[in-house]
mmCIF file of C-alpha atoms in Angstrom:
data_model
loop_
_atom_site.group_PDB
_atom_site.id
_atom_site.type_symbol
_atom_site.label_atom_id
_atom_site.label_comp_id
_atom_site.label_asym_id
_atom_site.label_seq_id
_atom_site.Cartn_x
_atom_site.Cartn_y
_atom_site.Cartn_z
ATOM 1 C CA UNK A 121 20.270 14.850 -3.060
ATOM 2 C CA UNK A 122 20.435 13.413 0.430
ATOM 3 C CA UNK A 123 19.926 15.670 3.419
ATOM 4 C CA UNK A 124 23.576 15.433 4.462
ATOM 5 C CA UNK A 125 24.790 16.421 0.990
ATOM 6 C CA UNK A 126 22.317 19.287 1.017
ATOM 7 C CA UNK A 127 23.626 20.497 4.383
ATOM 8 C CA UNK A 128 27.164 20.617 3.005
ATOM 9 C CA UNK A 129 26.132 22.298 -0.210
ATOM 10 C CA UNK A 130 23.892 24.948 1.296
ATOM 11 C CA UNK A 131 26.245 26.729 3.672
ATOM 12 C CA UNK A 132 24.775 29.007 6.303
ATOM 13 C CA UNK A 133 23.086 31.752 4.293
ATOM 14 C CA UNK A 134 19.493 32.047 5.438
ATOM 15 C CA UNK A 135 18.084 32.493 1.924
ATOM 16 C CA UNK A 136 19.816 29.335 0.779
ATOM 17 C CA UNK A 137 18.507 27.505 3.868
ATOM 18 C CA UNK A 138 14.959 28.398 2.817
ATOM 19 C CA UNK A 139 15.626 27.254 -0.747
ATOM 20 C CA UNK A 140 17.169 24.036 0.541
ATOM 21 C CA UNK A 141 13.913 23.356 2.424
ATOM 22 C CA UNK A 142 11.798 23.981 -0.675
ATOM 23 C CA UNK A 143 14.077 21.759 -2.774
ATOM 24 C CA UNK A 144 13.992 18.798 -0.413
ATOM 25 C CA UNK A 145 10.189 19.037 -0.288
ATOM 26 C CA UNK A 146 9.802 19.118 -4.096
ATOM 27 C CA UNK A 147 9.383 15.356 -4.707
ATOM 28 C CA UNK A 148 6.726 15.244 -1.985
ATOM 29 C CA UNK A 149 4.864 18.156 -3.595
ATOM 30 C CA UNK A 150 4.456 16.248 -6.858
ATOM 31 C CA UNK A 151 2.793 13.398 -4.995
ATOM 32 C CA UNK A 152 0.516 15.834 -3.162
ATOM 33 C CA UNK A 153 -0.990 17.447 -6.247
ATOM 34 C CA UNK A 154 -3.329 14.644 -7.451
ATOM 35 C CA UNK A 155 -4.520 14.050 -3.930
ATOM 36 C CA UNK A 156 -5.262 17.777 -3.464
ATOM 37 C CA UNK A 157 -7.196 17.895 -6.751
ATOM 38 C CA UNK A 158 -9.315 14.900 -5.716
ATOM 39 C CA UNK A 159 -10.154 16.504 -2.366
ATOM 40 C CA UNK A 160 -11.210 19.774 -4.000
ATOM 41 C CA UNK A 161 -13.345 18.063 -6.633
ATOM 42 C CA UNK A 162 -15.056 15.818 -4.060
ATOM 43 C CA UNK A 163 -15.787 18.789 -1.781
ATOM 44 C CA UNK A 164 -17.820 20.487 -4.491
ATOM 45 C CA UNK A 165 -19.775 17.239 -5.012
ATOM 46 C CA UNK A 166 -20.751 17.475 -1.337
ATOM 47 C CA UNK A 167 -21.978 21.039 -1.802
ATOM 48 C CA UNK A 168 -19.064 23.062 -0.406
ATOM 49 C CA UNK A 169 -18.257 26.260 -2.273
ATOM 50 C CA UNK A 170 -14.735 26.965 -3.505
ATOM 51 C CA UNK A 171 -14.301 29.628 -0.803
ATOM 52 C CA UNK A 172 -15.429 27.225 1.931
ATOM 53 C CA UNK A 173 -13.065 24.525 0.703
ATOM 54 C CA UNK A 174 -10.135 26.965 0.496
ATOM 55 C CA UNK A 175 -10.859 28.118 4.042
ATOM 56 C CA UNK A 176 -10.948 24.526 5.245
ATOM 57 C CA UNK A 177 -7.614 23.568 3.685
ATOM 58 C CA UNK A 178 -6.026 26.950 4.493
ATOM 59 C CA UNK A 179 -7.005 27.103 8.177
ATOM 60 C CA UNK A 180 -6.872 23.394 8.999
ATOM 61 C CA UNK A 181 -4.026 22.266 6.691
ATOM 62 C CA UNK A 182 -4.220 18.572 7.600
ATOM 63 C CA UNK A 183 -5.196 16.459 4.588
ATOM 64 C CA UNK A 184 -6.256 13.207 6.238
ATOM 65 C CA UNK A 185 -8.789 14.978 8.458
ATOM 66 C CA UNK A 186 -10.077 17.000 5.524
ATOM 67 C CA UNK A 187 -10.652 13.840 3.493
ATOM 68 C CA UNK A 188 -12.495 12.271 6.420
ATOM 69 C CA UNK A 189 -14.611 15.434 6.906
ATOM 70 C CA UNK A 190 -15.565 15.624 3.222
ATOM 71 C CA UNK A 191 -16.425 11.930 3.109
ATOM 72 C CA UNK A 192 -18.685 12.359 6.156
ATOM 73 C CA UNK A 193 -20.075 15.709 4.965
ATOM 74 C CA UNK A 194 -23.854 16.017 4.965
ATOM 75 C CA UNK A 195 -26.067 19.071 4.623
ATOM 76 C CA UNK A 196 -26.165 20.332 7.343
ATOM 77 C CA UNK A 197 -22.938 18.706 8.611
ATOM 78 C CA UNK A 198 -22.705 16.718 11.877
ATOM 79 C CA UNK A 199 -20.593 19.215 13.816
ATOM 80 C CA UNK A 200 -19.573 17.000 16.742
ATOM 81 C CA UNK A 201 -18.813 13.972 14.564
ATOM 82 C CA UNK A 202 -16.612 15.898 12.139
ATOM 83 C CA UNK A 203 -14.730 17.805 14.846
ATOM 84 C CA UNK A 204 -14.146 14.629 16.905
ATOM 85 C CA UNK A 205 -12.922 12.734 13.829
ATOM 86 C CA UNK A 206 -10.641 15.662 12.947
ATOM 87 C CA UNK A 207 -9.098 15.478 16.418
ATOM 88 C CA UNK A 208 -8.588 11.705 16.197
ATOM 89 C CA UNK A 209 -7.043 11.795 12.720
ATOM 90 C CA UNK A 210 -4.683 14.575 13.822
ATOM 91 C CA UNK A 211 -3.864 13.239 17.288
ATOM 92 C CA UNK A 212 -0.569 11.970 15.844
ATOM 93 C CA UNK A 213 0.537 15.636 15.774
ATOM 94 C CA UNK A 214 0.851 15.402 19.574
ATOM 95 C CA UNK A 215 3.594 12.791 19.203
ATOM 96 C CA UNK A 216 5.184 14.665 16.318
ATOM 97 C CA UNK A 217 5.337 17.920 18.307
ATOM 98 C CA UNK A 218 6.792 16.107 21.314
ATOM 99 C CA UNK A 219 9.508 14.549 19.125
ATOM 100 C CA UNK A 220 10.397 17.943 17.651
ATOM 101 C CA UNK A 221 10.328 19.800 20.997
ATOM 102 C CA UNK A 222 13.968 19.145 22.038
ATOM 103 C CA UNK A 223 15.142 20.836 18.830
ATOM 104 C CA UNK A 224 12.892 23.868 19.398
ATOM 105 C CA UNK A 225 14.252 24.592 22.887
ATOM 106 C CA UNK A 226 16.411 27.534 21.797
ATOM 107 C CA UNK A 227 13.741 29.208 19.676
ATOM 108 C CA UNK A 228 11.501 31.879 21.239
ATOM 109 C CA UNK A 229 7.849 30.919 21.592
ATOM 110 C CA UNK A 230 6.747 33.732 19.293
ATOM 111 C CA UNK A 231 8.532 31.806 16.524
ATOM 112 C CA UNK A 232 7.639 28.303 17.684
ATOM 113 C CA UNK A 233 3.864 28.780 17.770
ATOM 114 C CA UNK A 234 3.531 30.092 14.205
ATOM 115 C CA UNK A 235 5.993 27.435 12.981
ATOM 116 C CA UNK A 236 3.908 24.677 14.556
ATOM 117 C CA UNK A 237 0.833 25.840 12.623
ATOM 118 C CA UNK A 238 2.676 24.602 9.506
ATOM 119 C CA UNK A 239 3.719 21.257 10.988
ATOM 120 C CA UNK A 240 2.363 18.570 8.669
ATOM 121 C CA UNK A 241 3.661 15.015 8.204
ATOM 122 C CA UNK A 242 6.034 16.135 5.462
ATOM 123 C CA UNK A 243 7.484 19.306 7.028
ATOM 124 C CA UNK A 244 7.847 17.502 10.360
ATOM 125 C CA UNK A 245 9.678 14.535 8.828
ATOM 126 C CA UNK A 246 12.018 16.734 6.791
ATOM 127 C CA UNK A 247 12.671 19.197 9.631
ATOM 128 C CA UNK A 248 13.349 16.492 12.206
ATOM 129 C CA UNK A 249 15.566 14.410 9.906
ATOM 130 C CA UNK A 250 17.549 17.526 8.968
ATOM 131 C CA UNK A 251 17.969 18.555 12.627
ATOM 132 C CA UNK A 252 19.174 15.068 13.607
ATOM 133 C CA UNK A 253 21.632 15.018 10.719
ATOM 134 C CA UNK A 254 22.987 18.462 11.594
ATOM 135 C CA UNK A 255 23.250 17.490 15.259
ATOM 136 C CA UNK A 256 25.222 14.376 14.303
ATOM 137 C CA UNK A 257 27.494 16.557 12.145
ATOM 138 C CA UNK A 258 28.082 18.901 15.098
ATOM 139 C CA UNK A 259 26.257 21.901 13.571
ATOM 140 C CA UNK A 260 24.580 24.216 16.119
ATOM 141 C CA UNK A 261 21.814 25.060 16.351
ATOM 142 C CA UNK A 262 20.761 21.735 14.898
ATOM 143 C CA UNK A 263 17.266 22.836 13.917
ATOM 144 C CA UNK A 264 17.203 25.188 10.942
ATOM 145 C CA UNK A 265 13.992 27.243 11.145
ATOM 146 C CA UNK A 266 14.384 28.563 7.627
ATOM 147 C CA UNK A 267 14.926 25.108 6.157
ATOM 148 C CA UNK A 268 11.812 23.904 7.974
ATOM 149 C CA UNK A 269 9.750 26.891 6.833
ATOM 150 C CA UNK A 270 10.923 26.435 3.242
ATOM 151 C CA UNK A 271 9.590 22.890 3.244
ATOM 152 C CA UNK A 272 6.452 23.809 5.214
ATOM 153 C CA UNK A 273 5.424 26.833 3.131
ATOM 154 C CA UNK A 274 6.017 24.982 -0.142
ATOM 155 C CA UNK A 275 3.732 22.244 1.147
ATOM 156 C CA UNK A 276 1.135 24.730 2.406
ATOM 157 C CA UNK A 277 0.906 26.697 -0.841
ATOM 158 C CA UNK A 278 0.743 23.505 -2.915
ATOM 159 C CA UNK A 279 -1.976 22.034 -0.718
ATOM 160 C CA UNK A 280 -4.202 25.111 -0.547
ATOM 161 C CA UNK A 281 -3.585 26.013 -4.204
ATOM 162 C CA UNK A 282 -4.339 22.606 -5.689
ATOM 163 C CA UNK A 283 -7.312 21.794 -3.418
ATOM 164 C CA UNK A 284 -8.777 25.131 -4.558
ATOM 165 C CA UNK A 285 -8.042 24.277 -8.193
ATOM 166 C CA UNK A 286 -9.771 20.921 -7.662
ATOM 167 C CA UNK A 287 -12.832 22.736 -6.298
ATOM 168 C CA UNK A 288 -12.869 25.072 -9.316
ATOM 169 C CA UNK A 289 -12.555 22.147 -11.754
ATOM 170 C CA UNK A 290 -14.915 19.852 -9.817
ATOM 171 C CA UNK A 291 -18.241 21.170 -11.173
ATOM 172 C CA UNK A 292 -16.933 20.843 -14.743
ATOM 173 C CA UNK A 293 -16.490 17.114 -14.196
ATOM 174 C CA UNK A 294 -20.223 16.763 -13.531
ATOM 175 C CA UNK A 295 -21.586 14.016 -11.365
ATOM 176 C CA UNK A 296 -18.494 11.857 -11.197
ATOM 177 C CA UNK A 297 -19.909 8.937 -9.169
ATOM 178 C CA UNK A 298 -21.337 7.249 -12.246
ATOM 179 C CA UNK A 299 -17.866 6.796 -13.733
ATOM 180 C CA UNK A 300 -16.364 5.182 -10.682
ATOM 181 C CA UNK A 301 -14.816 8.345 -9.280
ATOM 182 C CA UNK A 302 -16.119 7.541 -5.802
ATOM 183 C CA UNK A 303 -13.429 4.829 -5.682
ATOM 184 C CA UNK A 304 -10.882 7.675 -5.491
ATOM 185 C CA UNK A 305 -11.618 7.954 -1.769
ATOM 186 C CA UNK A 306 -10.833 4.387 -0.716
ATOM 187 C CA UNK A 307 -7.800 4.619 -3.028
ATOM 188 C CA UNK A 308 -6.476 7.761 -1.299
ATOM 189 C CA UNK A 309 -7.154 6.381 2.179
ATOM 190 C CA UNK A 310 -5.485 3.059 1.438
ATOM 191 C CA UNK A 311 -2.367 4.794 0.103
ATOM 192 C CA UNK A 312 -2.279 7.023 3.209
ATOM 193 C CA UNK A 313 -2.536 3.936 5.409
ATOM 194 C CA UNK A 314 0.217 2.180 3.464
ATOM 195 C CA UNK A 315 2.390 5.193 4.394
ATOM 196 C CA UNK A 316 1.543 4.649 8.089
ATOM 197 C CA UNK A 317 2.175 0.911 7.923
ATOM 198 C CA UNK A 318 4.894 -0.395 10.226
ATOM 199 C CA UNK A 319 4.067 -4.048 10.851
ATOM 200 C CA UNK A 320 1.249 -6.561 10.767
ATOM 201 C CA UNK A 321 1.093 -6.494 14.574
ATOM 202 C CA UNK A 322 0.780 -2.702 14.639
ATOM 203 C CA UNK A 323 -2.013 -2.876 12.050
ATOM 204 C CA UNK A 324 -4.244 -5.252 14.027
ATOM 205 C CA UNK A 325 -6.235 -2.368 15.583
ATOM 206 C CA UNK A 326 -7.035 -1.224 12.029
ATOM 207 C CA UNK A 327 -8.629 -4.601 11.330
ATOM 208 C CA UNK A 328 -10.715 -4.311 14.493
ATOM 209 C CA UNK A 329 -11.855 -0.848 13.364
ATOM 210 C CA UNK A 330 -12.756 -2.160 9.927
ATOM 211 C CA UNK A 331 -14.839 -5.058 11.230
ATOM 212 C CA UNK A 332 -16.675 -3.019 13.887
ATOM 213 C CA UNK A 333 -17.304 -0.096 11.521
ATOM 214 C CA UNK A 334 -18.646 -2.452 8.825
ATOM 215 C CA UNK A 335 -20.989 -4.174 11.298
ATOM 216 C CA UNK A 336 -22.279 -0.829 12.603
ATOM 217 C CA UNK A 337 -22.753 0.403 9.040
ATOM 218 C CA UNK A 338 -24.835 -2.663 8.194
ATOM 219 C CA UNK A 339 -26.940 -2.824 11.341
ATOM 220 C CA UNK A 340 -27.070 0.632 12.984
ATOM 221 C CA UNK A 341 -28.667 3.581 11.159
ATOM 222 C CA UNK A 342 -26.790 6.885 10.874
ATOM 223 C CA UNK A 343 -23.083 7.705 10.775
ATOM 224 C CA UNK A 344 -22.228 5.955 14.062
ATOM 225 C CA UNK A 345 -20.073 3.442 12.226
ATOM 226 C CA UNK A 346 -17.137 5.904 12.065
ATOM 227 C CA UNK A 347 -17.101 6.616 15.794
ATOM 228 C CA UNK A 348 -17.698 2.951 16.701
ATOM 229 C CA UNK A 349 -14.935 1.745 14.376
ATOM 230 C CA UNK A 350 -12.436 4.382 15.518
ATOM 231 C CA UNK A 351 -13.057 3.868 19.244
ATOM 232 C CA UNK A 352 -12.948 0.063 19.058
ATOM 233 C CA UNK A 353 -9.645 0.271 17.169
ATOM 234 C CA UNK A 354 -8.179 2.570 19.835
ATOM 235 C CA UNK A 355 -9.320 0.204 22.591
ATOM 236 C CA UNK A 356 -7.757 -2.682 20.661
ATOM 237 C CA UNK A 357 -4.491 -0.710 20.316
ATOM 238 C CA UNK A 358 -4.519 -0.113 24.086
ATOM 239 C CA UNK A 359 -5.126 -3.779 24.870
ATOM 240 C CA UNK A 360 -2.646 -5.096 22.297
ATOM 241 C CA UNK A 361 0.139 -2.642 23.192
ATOM 242 C CA UNK A 362 1.690 -5.092 25.653
ATOM 243 C CA UNK A 363 2.477 -7.799 23.120
ATOM 244 C CA UNK A 364 2.833 -5.857 19.843
ATOM 245 C CA UNK B 4 -21.064 31.750 -0.578
ATOM 246 C CA UNK B 5 -20.203 30.837 3.026
ATOM 247 C CA UNK B 6 -22.743 28.926 5.086
ATOM 248 C CA UNK B 7 -22.753 29.709 8.835
ATOM 249 C CA UNK B 8 -22.755 26.051 9.964
ATOM 250 C CA UNK B 9 -20.028 25.195 7.461
ATOM 251 C CA UNK B 10 -17.958 28.117 8.744
ATOM 252 C CA UNK B 11 -18.431 26.909 12.323
ATOM 253 C CA UNK B 12 -17.286 23.381 11.420
ATOM 254 C CA UNK B 13 -14.241 24.757 9.563
ATOM 255 C CA UNK B 14 -13.210 27.013 12.461
ATOM 256 C CA UNK B 15 -13.662 24.202 15.011
ATOM 257 C CA UNK B 16 -11.684 21.777 12.818
ATOM 258 C CA UNK B 17 -8.902 24.353 12.516
ATOM 259 C CA UNK B 18 -8.960 24.934 16.281
ATOM 260 C CA UNK B 19 -8.678 21.282 17.345
ATOM 261 C CA UNK B 20 -6.035 20.634 14.691
ATOM 262 C CA UNK B 21 -3.905 23.555 15.916
ATOM 263 C CA UNK B 22 -4.274 22.266 19.486
ATOM 264 C CA UNK B 23 -2.863 18.886 18.385
ATOM 265 C CA UNK B 24 0.039 20.708 16.708
ATOM 266 C CA UNK B 25 1.052 22.766 19.748
ATOM 267 C CA UNK B 26 -0.090 20.177 22.331
ATOM 268 C CA UNK B 27 2.908 17.892 21.912
ATOM 269 C CA UNK B 28 5.316 20.815 22.292
ATOM 270 C CA UNK B 29 3.485 22.448 25.224
ATOM 271 C CA UNK B 30 2.282 19.436 27.233
ATOM 272 C CA UNK B 31 4.324 16.391 26.284
ATOM 273 C CA UNK B 32 7.797 17.823 25.718
ATOM 274 C CA UNK B 33 9.125 17.028 29.189
ATOM 275 C CA UNK B 34 7.155 13.846 29.733
ATOM 276 C CA UNK B 35 7.590 10.248 28.764
ATOM 277 C CA UNK B 36 4.464 8.736 27.303
ATOM 278 C CA UNK B 37 3.634 5.208 28.343
ATOM 279 C CA UNK B 38 4.146 2.636 25.595
ATOM 280 C CA UNK B 39 0.408 2.079 25.579
ATOM 281 C CA UNK B 40 -0.492 5.726 25.127
ATOM 282 C CA UNK B 41 2.036 6.007 22.299
ATOM 283 C CA UNK B 42 0.663 2.854 20.645
ATOM 284 C CA UNK B 43 -2.879 4.234 20.780
ATOM 285 C CA UNK B 44 -1.796 7.519 19.208
ATOM 286 C CA UNK B 45 0.157 5.714 16.491
ATOM 287 C CA UNK B 46 -2.848 3.560 15.629
ATOM 288 C CA UNK B 47 -5.452 6.341 15.736
ATOM 289 C CA UNK B 48 -5.224 7.842 12.223
ATOM 290 C CA UNK B 49 -5.376 4.426 10.521
ATOM 291 C CA UNK B 50 -8.320 3.352 12.703
ATOM 292 C CA UNK B 51 -10.267 6.460 11.710
ATOM 293 C CA UNK B 52 -9.435 6.277 8.004
ATOM 294 C CA UNK B 53 -10.394 2.600 7.682
ATOM 295 C CA UNK B 54 -13.623 3.232 9.620
ATOM 296 C CA UNK B 55 -14.603 6.032 7.239
ATOM 297 C CA UNK B 56 -14.239 3.781 4.169
ATOM 298 C CA UNK B 57 -15.625 0.632 5.871
ATOM 299 C CA UNK B 58 -18.941 0.833 3.925
ATOM 300 C CA UNK B 59 -17.025 0.154 0.696
ATOM 301 C CA UNK B 60 -15.889 -3.208 2.142
ATOM 302 C CA UNK B 61 -19.466 -4.425 2.693
ATOM 303 C CA UNK B 62 -20.987 -3.232 -0.584
ATOM 304 C CA UNK B 63 -23.645 -5.575 -1.982
ATOM 305 C CA UNK B 64 -22.421 -4.871 -5.508
ATOM 306 C CA UNK B 65 -19.858 -7.515 -6.660
ATOM 307 C CA UNK B 66 -18.380 -5.050 -9.184
ATOM 308 C CA UNK B 67 -17.614 -2.595 -6.355
ATOM 309 C CA UNK B 68 -16.057 -5.290 -4.163
ATOM 310 C CA UNK B 69 -13.844 -6.494 -7.009
ATOM 311 C CA UNK B 70 -12.797 -2.920 -7.817
ATOM 312 C CA UNK B 71 -11.982 -2.346 -4.134
ATOM 313 C CA UNK B 72 -9.812 -5.484 -4.073
ATOM 314 C CA UNK B 73 -7.923 -4.251 -7.158
ATOM 315 C CA UNK B 74 -7.505 -0.810 -5.550
ATOM 316 C CA UNK B 75 -6.248 -2.395 -2.322
ATOM 317 C CA UNK B 76 -3.561 -4.350 -4.172
ATOM 318 C CA UNK B 77 -2.600 -1.199 -6.139
ATOM 319 C CA UNK B 78 -2.305 0.809 -2.906
ATOM 320 C CA UNK B 79 0.214 -1.649 -1.470
ATOM 321 C CA UNK B 80 2.671 -1.141 -4.324
ATOM 322 C CA UNK B 81 1.938 2.092 -6.206
ATOM 323 C CA UNK B 82 1.937 5.796 -5.353
ATOM 324 C CA UNK B 83 -1.101 8.045 -5.027
ATOM 325 C CA UNK B 84 -1.814 9.004 -8.629
ATOM 326 C CA UNK B 85 -1.633 5.537 -10.268
ATOM 327 C CA UNK B 86 -3.604 4.020 -7.393
ATOM 328 C CA UNK B 87 -6.395 6.576 -7.738
ATOM 329 C CA UNK B 88 -6.474 6.109 -11.529
ATOM 330 C CA UNK B 89 -6.590 2.303 -11.219
ATOM 331 C CA UNK B 90 -9.305 2.520 -8.548
ATOM 332 C CA UNK B 91 -11.522 4.829 -10.573
ATOM 333 C CA UNK B 92 -10.986 2.989 -13.875
ATOM 334 C CA UNK B 93 -11.623 -0.449 -12.377
ATOM 335 C CA UNK B 94 -14.792 0.722 -10.586
ATOM 336 C CA UNK B 95 -16.115 2.406 -13.728
ATOM 337 C CA UNK B 96 -15.314 -0.552 -16.010
ATOM 338 C CA UNK B 97 -16.492 -3.311 -13.671
ATOM 339 C CA UNK B 98 -19.789 -1.535 -12.951
ATOM 340 C CA UNK B 99 -20.301 -1.227 -16.684
ATOM 341 C CA UNK B 100 -19.431 -4.898 -17.326
ATOM 342 C CA UNK B 101 -20.981 -6.694 -14.321
ATOM 343 C CA UNK B 102 -23.484 -4.028 -13.302
#
């Protein structure tokens, strides 16, 4: 069902608005499950307990940064590296929040701040698309908080639930590296990047990051390759922005 | 069950992530970002993700490189689950066959 059809079908009842949010998120949830299981299983390989992993996914709730953190996880972990990488991976939230802000103008801050905790790529995209569609159809207020929270909470419970399940099942899989399971990480990251792909020109900074990170990995000891690759890509994006 | 350093990392991760979530609403809502600043923010997640997996691209094991190439092609056309399955199966098989 398209969003516009859903708007017509749902009416104004708040319970049905919540259900409409859950329903439009459902296809996304199915795609999230395998990726959540992989994260949970990999976290236990790195020595995190199930409780620690559940806390990470429950408090942070941003999958890309959690994958990066687990991949970089050592014992003890590099605190500054992981926190800085988390910020960089999630810096797109700044743009997402700014794009959503005009639709949140009429909501009190005591509702906005909790709602923003649940802003992930999926709930943001659904909430914003729905608000734009309702605005175009002349419905006020355009932003439906209950629709947004339906999508966001469905995503949250699926993410935390299935990452935890992955952590519980992880130890039963044994040492998975020998069977090629370590390739799950590049696979997940490449699919995430395909989702962010807009054009070859926009992806050139990624290539810069790849080359610099690979060179640092080969020639500089330690985990500096992540920071070097990320920063060089950002500099490249800055320099290339004029002609992209 | 919960290690103190791990807890610290988790809390700090959660804190910076929440700041990115409210930051756009609080700080940027009445401003226009320059095209350059927006381009940098758009590129950032991909730059970090590719940097994290960069070691896989310079593996000295031909089986791993071949499996990565297969995974890369799969990622351009398939969804998450089939891509992960193809990646894992090709890495496992090729390591077994070529070593």
